[in-house]
Coordinates of C-alpha atoms in Angstrom, one line a residue:
X1 CA 91.9 36.4 25.2
X2 CA 93.1 39.6 25.9
X3 CA 93.2 43.0 23.8
X4 CA 95.9 42.5 23.5
X5 CA 95.4 38.8 21.7
X6 CA 92.9 40.2 20.2
X7 CA 95.0 43.0 18.1
X8 CA 97.7 40.3 17.7
X9 CA 96.0 38.0 15.4
X10 CA 94.1 41.1 13.8
X11 CA 98.0 42.4 12.8
X12 CA 99.8 39.2 12.0
X13 CA 96.2 38.1 9.5
X14 CA 96.6 41.0 7.6
X15 CA 100.3 41.5 7.4
X16 CA 100.7 38.1 6.3
X17 CA 97.7 37.5 3.7
X18 CA 97.5 41.9 2.7
X19 CA 99.2 42.8 -0.4
X20 CA 102.8 44.2 -0.7
X21 CA 102.5 47.2 -1.8
X22 CA 100.3 48.0 1.2
X23 CA 101.6 45.6 3.7
X24 CA 104.9 47.4 3.2
X25 CA 104.7 50.9 3.2
X26 CA 102.6 50.4 6.4
X27 CA 105.0 48.4 8.3
X28 CA 108.0 51.3 7.0
X29 CA 106.4 54.3 8.1
X30 CA 105.3 52.4 11.2
X31 CA 108.9 51.7 12.2
X32 CA 109.8 55.4 11.1
X33 CA 107.3 56.4 13.9
X34 CA 108.4 54.1 16.0
X35 CA 112.1 55.3 15.9
X36 CA 111.5 59.1 15.4
X37 CA 108.5 59.5 18.1
X38 CA 109.8 61.4 21.1
X39 CA 108.7 60.1 24.4
X40 CA 110.2 63.2 26.1
X41 CA 107.7 65.6 24.5
X42 CA 104.8 63.7 24.9
X43 CA 103.2 63.8 28.8
X44 CA 103.6 61.6 31.0
X45 CA 102.9 60.6 34.5
X46 CA 103.6 63.4 36.9
X47 CA 102.7 66.6 34.6
X48 CA 99.1 68.5 35.0
X49 CA 96.6 67.3 32.4
X50 CA 96.7 71.4 29.8
X51 CA 92.6 72.0 30.4
X52 CA 90.6 71.5 27.7
X53 CA 87.2 71.9 25.8
X54 CA 85.7 69.1 22.8
X55 CA 82.9 68.9 21.0
X56 CA 81.6 65.6 21.4
X57 CA 79.6 63.5 18.9
X58 CA 76.3 65.6 19.5
X59 CA 78.3 68.4 19.0
X60 CA 78.3 69.5 23.1
X61 CA 81.5 71.4 23.9
X62 CA 82.7 69.2 26.6
X63 CA 85.2 70.8 29.2
X64 CA 87.5 69.0 31.5
X65 CA 86.7 71.0 34.4
X66 CA 83.7 69.3 34.2
X67 CA 84.4 66.4 34.0
X68 CA 86.8 65.9 36.8
X69 CA 83.8 66.9 39.2
X70 CA 83.1 63.7 38.8
X71 CA 86.2 62.3 39.7
X72 CA 89.1 61.1 37.8
X73 CA 89.0 60.4 34.1
X74 CA 90.9 57.9 31.7
X75 CA 91.3 59.7 28.8
X76 CA 92.2 57.4 25.3
X77 CA 93.0 58.5 22.3
X78 CA 92.7 57.1 19.0
X79 CA 93.0 57.3 15.1
X80 CA 90.0 56.7 13.5
X81 CA 86.7 54.9 12.6
X82 CA 88.1 53.3 9.5
X83 CA 91.1 51.8 12.3
X84 CA 90.5 47.6 12.8
X85 CA 92.8 48.4 15.9
X86 CA 91.0 51.4 17.0
X87 CA 87.6 49.8 17.1
X88 CA 89.3 46.5 19.5
X89 CA 90.4 49.1 22.0
X90 CA 87.1 50.7 22.2
X91 CA 85.2 47.6 22.8
X92 CA 87.3 46.3 24.7
X93 CA 87.6 49.5 27.2
X94 CA 83.4 49.6 26.5
X95 CA 83.3 45.4 27.8
X96 CA 84.5 47.1 31.2
X97 CA 82.5 50.7 31.0
X98 CA 81.4 49.6 34.6
X99 CA 84.3 47.7 36.7
X100 CA 85.6 51.9 35.5
X101 CA 81.9 53.2 36.4
X102 CA 82.4 51.6 40.1
X103 CA 85.3 53.1 41.6
X104 CA 84.3 56.2 40.1
X105 CA 86.2 56.9 37.5
X106 CA 85.4 58.4 33.4
X107 CA 85.5 57.6 30.6
X108 CA 86.8 59.8 27.2
X109 CA 87.4 58.8 24.3
X110 CA 89.3 61.9 21.4
X111 CA 89.5 61.6 17.7
X112 CA 90.6 63.8 15.6
X113 CA 87.4 63.0 13.4
X114 CA 84.6 65.1 12.7
X115 CA 81.5 64.7 15.0
X116 CA 79.5 63.0 12.6
X117 CA 82.8 60.8 12.5
X118 CA 82.4 60.2 16.4
X119 CA 79.0 59.4 16.5
X120 CA 78.9 56.8 13.3
X121 CA 82.1 55.6 15.9
X122 CA 80.3 55.4 19.2
X123 CA 77.0 53.8 17.0
X124 CA 78.7 51.2 15.2
X125 CA 80.4 49.9 18.6
X126 CA 77.7 50.9 21.3
X127 CA 79.8 52.9 23.0
X128 CA 78.1 54.5 26.3
X129 CA 81.1 56.6 27.4
X130 CA 81.0 59.9 25.4
X131 CA 83.9 60.4 21.9
X132 CA 85.0 63.6 22.0
X133 CA 86.1 65.4 17.6
X134 CA 89.7 67.4 19.0
X135 CA 90.3 69.0 15.3
X136 CA 93.3 69.3 13.8
X137 CA 94.9 67.2 16.7
X138 CA 95.2 70.5 18.4
X139 CA 94.5 69.3 21.9
X140 CA 97.2 65.9 20.9
X141 CA 100.1 68.4 19.4
X142 CA 99.7 70.0 22.9
X143 CA 100.2 66.8 24.7
X144 CA 103.0 65.2 22.0
X145 CA 101.0 62.8 20.5
X146 CA 101.2 63.5 17.3
X147 CA 102.4 61.7 14.1
X148 CA 102.8 63.7 10.9
X149 CA 101.7 60.7 8.1
X150 CA 104.7 60.8 5.7
X151 CA 103.7 61.2 2.3
X152 CA 104.0 57.7 0.5
X153 CA 100.9 56.2 2.8
X154 CA 98.3 58.7 1.2
X155 CA 98.0 55.9 -1.6
X156 CA 98.3 53.2 0.8
X157 CA 95.1 55.0 2.6
X158 CA 93.7 55.8 -1.3
X159 CA 93.4 52.4 -1.5
X160 CA 91.5 51.6 1.6
X161 CA 88.9 54.6 0.5
X162 CA 90.2 56.5 3.7
X163 CA 89.3 60.3 3.0
X164 CA 90.6 62.1 5.8
X165 CA 89.5 65.9 4.3
X166 CA 86.3 64.6 4.8
X167 CA 86.7 61.7 7.8
X168 CA 89.3 65.2 10.1
X169 CA 87.8 68.5 8.4
X170 CA 91.1 69.3 6.7
X171 CA 94.3 67.4 5.2
X172 CA 96.6 67.8 6.8
X173 CA 97.5 63.7 7.4
X174 CA 98.3 64.1 11.1
X175 CA 97.1 61.7 13.1
X176 CA 96.5 61.0 17.0
X177 CA 99.3 58.5 18.9
X178 CA 97.6 55.7 20.4
X179 CA 97.4 56.8 24.3
X180 CA 95.8 56.5 27.7
X181 CA 96.0 58.5 30.2
X182 CA 94.7 58.6 34.2
X183 CA 94.4 62.1 35.5
X184 CA 93.0 62.0 38.9
X185 CA 90.8 64.7 40.1
X186 CA 93.3 67.4 40.8
X187 CA 94.3 67.2 37.2
X188 CA 97.5 65.3 37.4
X189 CA 98.2 62.4 35.1
X190 CA 98.7 59.0 37.3
X191 CA 99.7 56.9 34.3
X192 CA 99.9 56.5 30.9
X193 CA 100.4 54.3 28.1
X194 CA 101.5 55.8 25.0
X195 CA 102.5 53.9 21.6
X196 CA 103.9 54.7 18.6
X197 CA 103.3 51.1 17.1
X198 CA 99.2 51.4 16.3
X199 CA 98.7 48.4 16.8
X200 CA 99.8 48.1 20.5
X201 CA 96.7 49.2 23.7
X202 CA 96.0 49.8 26.9
X203 CA 95.0 46.2 28.2
X204 CA 91.6 47.2 30.3
X205 CA 93.3 44.9 32.7
X206 CA 96.3 46.6 33.8
X207 CA 94.3 50.2 33.7
X208 CA 92.3 48.5 36.2
X209 CA 95.4 47.6 38.4
X210 CA 96.4 52.0 37.4
X211 CA 92.8 52.6 39.4
X212 CA 93.2 50.9 42.4
X213 CA 96.5 52.9 43.0
X214 CA 94.6 55.6 43.1

């Protein structure tokens, strides 16, 4: 089964059987985000990726320059450990990690969650690639990959027991847009998948096709 099929199954199950007071505001915020998201401001193929230095799940600084010394870089942004769609996407990438590595590509994930939460995500999904913390979404903002959540969504997340201040280290109520970028060794974005609808993610098989075109 493809990642898209897995994601669709979870999405359909939730919105079919979930209570309306939960599913309705989620659908509304997703539609608003999709309608308002400015793709022109988001990083895209042909852009040079700005430099970054972010902490991994163990508190070690990781710089893009160091990663690119090894070869092309595959970056995926995810919202948090609390998001089932993110976990599905991360596991799908993990399942294809040997193929990425065989082609000389380094995979990293970036989240707005603090390193402790990044470590939890890594352990939960048995990830063998680095998970980096972009505190305050500063790097995601630089790339045009953020979504300020509407205030009417706070009670929804409270109902799920998601404490963003604890998880993200602040109460800004801003999330990264799910995105996957393939960056060549010169630091140029060669392909990108940017999707304001949170339940849609890049297919690993599509990413492999990108890599073959480098």
